[in-house]
Coordinates of C-alpha atoms in Angstrom, one line a residue:
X1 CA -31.3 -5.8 4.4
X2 CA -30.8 -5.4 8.1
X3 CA -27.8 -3.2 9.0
X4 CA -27.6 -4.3 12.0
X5 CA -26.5 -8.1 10.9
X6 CA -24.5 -6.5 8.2
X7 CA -22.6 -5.0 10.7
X8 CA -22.6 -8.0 13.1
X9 CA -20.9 -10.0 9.8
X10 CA -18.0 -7.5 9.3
X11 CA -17.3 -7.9 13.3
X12 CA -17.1 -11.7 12.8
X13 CA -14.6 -11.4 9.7
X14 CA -12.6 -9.3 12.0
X15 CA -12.4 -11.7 14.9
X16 CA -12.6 -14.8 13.5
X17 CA -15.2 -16.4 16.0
X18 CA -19.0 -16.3 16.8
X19 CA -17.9 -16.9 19.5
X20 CA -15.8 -13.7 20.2
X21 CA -18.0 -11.5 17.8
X22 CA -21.1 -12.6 20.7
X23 CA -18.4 -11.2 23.3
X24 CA -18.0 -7.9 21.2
X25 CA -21.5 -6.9 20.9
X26 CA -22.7 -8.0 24.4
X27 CA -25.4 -10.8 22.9
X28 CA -25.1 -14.7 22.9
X29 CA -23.3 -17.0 20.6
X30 CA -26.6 -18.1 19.6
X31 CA -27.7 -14.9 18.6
X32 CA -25.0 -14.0 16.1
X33 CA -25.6 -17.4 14.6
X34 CA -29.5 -16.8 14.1
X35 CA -28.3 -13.2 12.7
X36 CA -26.1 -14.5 10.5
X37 CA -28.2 -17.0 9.4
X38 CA -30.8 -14.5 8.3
X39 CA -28.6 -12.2 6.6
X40 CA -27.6 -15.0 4.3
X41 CA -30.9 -16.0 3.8
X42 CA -31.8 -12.7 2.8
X43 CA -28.7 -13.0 0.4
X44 CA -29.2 -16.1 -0.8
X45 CA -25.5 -17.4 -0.1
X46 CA -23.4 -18.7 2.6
X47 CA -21.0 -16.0 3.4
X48 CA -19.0 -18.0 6.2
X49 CA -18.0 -21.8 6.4
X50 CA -18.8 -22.2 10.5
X51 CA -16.6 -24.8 12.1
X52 CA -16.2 -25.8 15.8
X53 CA -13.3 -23.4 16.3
X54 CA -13.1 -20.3 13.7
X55 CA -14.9 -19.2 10.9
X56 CA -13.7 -18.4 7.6
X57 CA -15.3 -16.4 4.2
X58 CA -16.4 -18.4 1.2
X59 CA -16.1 -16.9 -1.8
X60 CA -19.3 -15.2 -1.9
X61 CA -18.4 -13.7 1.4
X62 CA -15.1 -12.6 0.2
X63 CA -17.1 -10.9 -2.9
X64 CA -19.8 -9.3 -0.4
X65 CA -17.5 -8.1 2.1
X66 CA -16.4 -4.5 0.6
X67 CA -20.0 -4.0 0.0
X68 CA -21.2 -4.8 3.7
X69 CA -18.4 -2.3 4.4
X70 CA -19.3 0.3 1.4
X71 CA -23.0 0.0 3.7
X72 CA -22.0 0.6 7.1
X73 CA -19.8 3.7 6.3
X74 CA -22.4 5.4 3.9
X75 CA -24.6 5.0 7.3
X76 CA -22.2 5.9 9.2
X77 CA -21.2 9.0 7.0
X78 CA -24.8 10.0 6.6
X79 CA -25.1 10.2 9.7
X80 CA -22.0 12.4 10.6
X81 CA -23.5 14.8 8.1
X82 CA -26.1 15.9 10.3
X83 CA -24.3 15.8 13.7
X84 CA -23.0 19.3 14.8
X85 CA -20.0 18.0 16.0
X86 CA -18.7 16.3 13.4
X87 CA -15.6 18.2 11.9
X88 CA -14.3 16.1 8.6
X89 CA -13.5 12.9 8.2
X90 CA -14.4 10.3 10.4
X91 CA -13.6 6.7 11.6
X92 CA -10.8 4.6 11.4
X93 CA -8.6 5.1 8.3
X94 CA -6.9 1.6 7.5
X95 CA -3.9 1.9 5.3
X96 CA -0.8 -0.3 4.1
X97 CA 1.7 1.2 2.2
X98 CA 5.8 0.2 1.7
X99 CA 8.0 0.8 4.6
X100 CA 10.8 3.0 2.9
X101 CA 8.1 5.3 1.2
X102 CA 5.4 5.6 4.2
X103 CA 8.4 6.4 6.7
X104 CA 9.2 9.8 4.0
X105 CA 6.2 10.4 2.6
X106 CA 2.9 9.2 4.6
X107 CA 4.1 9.6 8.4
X108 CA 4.6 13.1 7.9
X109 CA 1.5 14.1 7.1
X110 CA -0.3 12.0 10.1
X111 CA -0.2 14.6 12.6
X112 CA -1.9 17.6 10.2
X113 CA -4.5 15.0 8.7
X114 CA -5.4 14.3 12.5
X115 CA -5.2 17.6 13.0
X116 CA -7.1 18.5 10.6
X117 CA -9.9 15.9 11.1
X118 CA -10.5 15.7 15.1
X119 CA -13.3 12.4 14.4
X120 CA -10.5 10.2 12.2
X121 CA -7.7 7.2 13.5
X122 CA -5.6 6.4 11.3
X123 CA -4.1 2.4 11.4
X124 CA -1.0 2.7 9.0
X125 CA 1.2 -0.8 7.9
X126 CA 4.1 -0.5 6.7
X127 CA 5.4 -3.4 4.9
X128 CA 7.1 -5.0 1.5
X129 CA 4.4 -7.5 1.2
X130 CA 1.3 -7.4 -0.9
X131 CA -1.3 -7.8 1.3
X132 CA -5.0 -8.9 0.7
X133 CA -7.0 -5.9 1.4
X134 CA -10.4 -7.4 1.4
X135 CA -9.7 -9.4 4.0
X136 CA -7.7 -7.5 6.0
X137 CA -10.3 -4.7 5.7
X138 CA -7.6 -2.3 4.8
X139 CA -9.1 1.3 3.2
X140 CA -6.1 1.8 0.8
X141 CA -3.0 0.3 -0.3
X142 CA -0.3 2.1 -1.7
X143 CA 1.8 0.4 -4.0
X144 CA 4.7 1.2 -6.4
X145 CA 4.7 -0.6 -9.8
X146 CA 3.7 -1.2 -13.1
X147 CA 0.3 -2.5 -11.6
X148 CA -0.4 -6.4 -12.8
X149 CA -4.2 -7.1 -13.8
X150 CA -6.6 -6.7 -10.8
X151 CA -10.0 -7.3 -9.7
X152 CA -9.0 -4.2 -7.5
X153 CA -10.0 -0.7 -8.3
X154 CA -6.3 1.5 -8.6
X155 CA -5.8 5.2 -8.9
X156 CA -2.4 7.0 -9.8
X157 CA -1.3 9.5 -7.7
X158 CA 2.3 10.4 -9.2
X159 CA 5.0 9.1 -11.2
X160 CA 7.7 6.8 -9.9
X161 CA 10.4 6.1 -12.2
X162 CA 13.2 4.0 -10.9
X163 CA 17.2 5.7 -11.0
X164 CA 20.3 4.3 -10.4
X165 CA 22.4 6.2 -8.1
X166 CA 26.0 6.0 -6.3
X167 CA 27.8 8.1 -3.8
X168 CA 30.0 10.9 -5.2
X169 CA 33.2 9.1 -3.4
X170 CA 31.9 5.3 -4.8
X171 CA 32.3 7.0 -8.5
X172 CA 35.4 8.6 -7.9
X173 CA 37.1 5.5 -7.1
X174 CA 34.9 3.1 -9.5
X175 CA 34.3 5.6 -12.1
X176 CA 30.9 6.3 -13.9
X177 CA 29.0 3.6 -15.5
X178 CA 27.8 4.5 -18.9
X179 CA 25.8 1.7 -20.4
X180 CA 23.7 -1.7 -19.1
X181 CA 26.9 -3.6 -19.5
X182 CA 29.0 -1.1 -17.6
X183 CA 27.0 -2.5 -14.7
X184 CA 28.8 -5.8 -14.4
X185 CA 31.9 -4.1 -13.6
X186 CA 30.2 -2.7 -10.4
X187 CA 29.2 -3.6 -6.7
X188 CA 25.7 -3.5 -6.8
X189 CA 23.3 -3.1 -3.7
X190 CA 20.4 -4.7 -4.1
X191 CA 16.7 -5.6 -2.6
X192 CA 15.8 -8.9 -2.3
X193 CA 13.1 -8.3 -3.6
X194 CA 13.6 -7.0 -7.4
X195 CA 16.1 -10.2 -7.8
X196 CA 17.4 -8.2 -11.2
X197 CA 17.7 -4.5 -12.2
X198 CA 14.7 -3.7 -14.7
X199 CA 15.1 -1.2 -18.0
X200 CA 13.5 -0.1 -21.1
X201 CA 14.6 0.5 -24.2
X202 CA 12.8 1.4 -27.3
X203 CA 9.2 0.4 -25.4
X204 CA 10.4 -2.9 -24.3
X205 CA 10.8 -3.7 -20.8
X206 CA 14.0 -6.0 -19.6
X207 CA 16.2 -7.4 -16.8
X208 CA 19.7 -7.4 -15.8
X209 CA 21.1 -9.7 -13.5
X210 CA 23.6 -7.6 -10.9
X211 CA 26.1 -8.8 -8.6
X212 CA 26.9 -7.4 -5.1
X213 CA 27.9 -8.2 -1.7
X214 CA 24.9 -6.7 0.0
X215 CA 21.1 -7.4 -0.9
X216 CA 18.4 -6.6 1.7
X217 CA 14.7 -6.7 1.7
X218 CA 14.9 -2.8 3.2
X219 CA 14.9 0.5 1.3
X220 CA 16.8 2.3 3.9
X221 CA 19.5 -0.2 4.4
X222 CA 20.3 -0.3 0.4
X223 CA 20.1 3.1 0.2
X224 CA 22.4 4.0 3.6
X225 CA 25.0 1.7 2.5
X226 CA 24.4 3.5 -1.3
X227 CA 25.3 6.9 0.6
X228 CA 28.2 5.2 2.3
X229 CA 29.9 4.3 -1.2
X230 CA 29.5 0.6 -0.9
X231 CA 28.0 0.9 -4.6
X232 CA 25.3 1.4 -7.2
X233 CA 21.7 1.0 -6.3
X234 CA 18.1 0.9 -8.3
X235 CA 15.9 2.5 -6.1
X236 CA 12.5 4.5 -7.0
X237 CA 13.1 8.4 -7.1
X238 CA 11.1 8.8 -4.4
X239 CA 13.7 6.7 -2.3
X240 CA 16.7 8.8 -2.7
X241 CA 15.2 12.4 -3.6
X242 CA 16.5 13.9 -0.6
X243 CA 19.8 12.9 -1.3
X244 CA 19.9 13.0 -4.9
X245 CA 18.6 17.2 -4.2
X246 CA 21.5 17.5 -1.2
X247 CA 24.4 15.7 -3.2
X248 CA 25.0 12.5 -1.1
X249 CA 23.7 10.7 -3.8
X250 CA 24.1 10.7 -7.5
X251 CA 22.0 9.8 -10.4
X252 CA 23.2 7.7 -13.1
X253 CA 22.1 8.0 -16.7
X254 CA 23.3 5.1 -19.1
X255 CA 23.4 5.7 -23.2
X256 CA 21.6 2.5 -23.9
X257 CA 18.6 2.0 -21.6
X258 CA 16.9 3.5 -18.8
X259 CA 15.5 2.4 -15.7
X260 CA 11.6 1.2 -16.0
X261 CA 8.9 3.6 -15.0
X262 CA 7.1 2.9 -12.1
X263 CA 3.6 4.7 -10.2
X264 CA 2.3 5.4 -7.3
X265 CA -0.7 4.0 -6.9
X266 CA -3.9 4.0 -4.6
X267 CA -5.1 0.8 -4.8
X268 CA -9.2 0.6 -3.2
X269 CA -11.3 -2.7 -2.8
X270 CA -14.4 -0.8 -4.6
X271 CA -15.1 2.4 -5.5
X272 CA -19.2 1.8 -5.3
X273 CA -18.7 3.9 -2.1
X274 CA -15.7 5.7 -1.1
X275 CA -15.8 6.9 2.4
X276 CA -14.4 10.6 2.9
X277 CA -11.4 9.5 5.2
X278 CA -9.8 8.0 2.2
X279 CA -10.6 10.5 -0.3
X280 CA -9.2 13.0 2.0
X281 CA -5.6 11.1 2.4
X282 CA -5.6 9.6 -1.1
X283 CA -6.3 14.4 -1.9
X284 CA -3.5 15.1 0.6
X285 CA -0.4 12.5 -0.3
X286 CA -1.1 13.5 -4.0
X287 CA -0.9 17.3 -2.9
X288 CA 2.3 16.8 -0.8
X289 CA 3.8 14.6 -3.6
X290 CA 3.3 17.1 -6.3
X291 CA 4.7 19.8 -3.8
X292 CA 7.8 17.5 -3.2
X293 CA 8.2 16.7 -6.9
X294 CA 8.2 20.9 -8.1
X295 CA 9.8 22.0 -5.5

């Protein structure tokens, strides 16, 4: 397999065009399609579905493209290994994680991991949805939940468990809650996204419909307006651990059920090859995590 055309196919899933990928590597439109037409004879398969305007993966292309990426960093790595100037990790380090948690727990550790690694970029999304990382060509994706049944490859790097939590003032005036029904009593802050509260109890995992006069699709808004004593919000410990440890916020234990347990989780489009930028981050958020969670 030419590597060359291998990596002339991951340029054209990235822009879309032959005509645009021609532009990119300096060569002809027609060249790129002769390229790509011998890479997928040597395959066997169409990759792409070609059209007048844009081009798009089939399936087998989908299925082929984190191992035409796997093959261009294991050349690119092997190569690094030998050059004297290579300090590291190297390349461009794609990652998507969710806003509220890569603000406090990714972006801090940017500037060392750059630091630390003079050949490495780092591209970092932060964002509530679920992306598709194979075809975004995204390195890692960190998510928090009970993870559903993947074709992905996923590795746990800490605990998550959800708490509730209210400012000291909101329970002074409103009292503490005590049990699941206590709940309805309350003004609960909520994120759009997690519609009703989740618990378990006795193995069994269920939901609670909350009401509230504020529901947002952001972490930090729920859990500002938490801090302000506007009411009771289920956030992940990792969300309100600052304030929880300096007193602005307090955590709420209930006699009857308890908030379900989530994980952190580095989620990887194969593990066939795994490039050393994203071993190295995946090594240093579960090191600072673990630091934040003893200390």
């Amino acid at each position: 397999m030419n590597l060359h055309d291998v990596s002339l196919f991951l340029v054209i899933t990235e822009t879309r065009s032959l005509t645009q990928a021609a532009k990119r590597q300096g060569i002809s439109a027609m060249a790129v399609s002769r390229r790509l037409a011998s890479l997928e004879r040597e395959l066997g398969t169409r990759l792409l579905q070609r059209t007048t305007r844009s081009v798009s993966l089939t399936q087998e292309g989908m299925e082929f493209l984190p191992y035409a990426q796997a093959l261009i960093e294991a050349e690119t790595g092997a190569r690094a290994l030998f050059s004297p100037s290579t300090q590291g990790a190297v390349g461009l380090l794609r990652i998507t994680a969710p806003s509220g948690f890569g603000r406090r727990n990714i972006l801090p550790l940017i500037s060392e991991l750059l630091a630390d690694n003079p050949e490495l970029s780092i591209d970092l999304q932060l964002s509530e949805d679920v992306v598709d990382i194979v075809g975004r060509g995204i390195d890692v994706a960190i998510r928090i939940a009970p993870l559903k049944d993947s074709t992905l490859i996923a590795r746990k790097i800490a605990d998550s468990p959800r708490v509730i939590c209210a400012s000291p003032d909101y329970l002074k005036v409103n009292g503490m809650p005590t049990s699941v029904e206590d709940l309805k009593k309350h003004h609960c802050l909520r994120l759009s996204s997690v519609p009703q509260w989740i618990f378990e109890r006795g193995g069994d995992v269920f939901r609670v419909r909350v009401e509230g006069r504020f529901i947002s699709d952001n972490v930090e808004g729920v859990r500002e307006l938490c801090a302000q004593g506007l009411g009771l919000a289920q956030l992940t410990r990792w969300d309100v651990m600052k304030e929880i440890r300096k007193g602005t916020l307090v955590e709420i234990e209930l006699s009857d059920a308890r908030p379900q347990d989530l994980s952190v989780w580095a989620v990887l489009p194969t593990t066939r090859y795994l490039p050393l930028r994203v071993s190295t981050f995946i090594d240093k958020l579960k090191s600072s995590l673990t630091l934040l969670a003893t200390s």
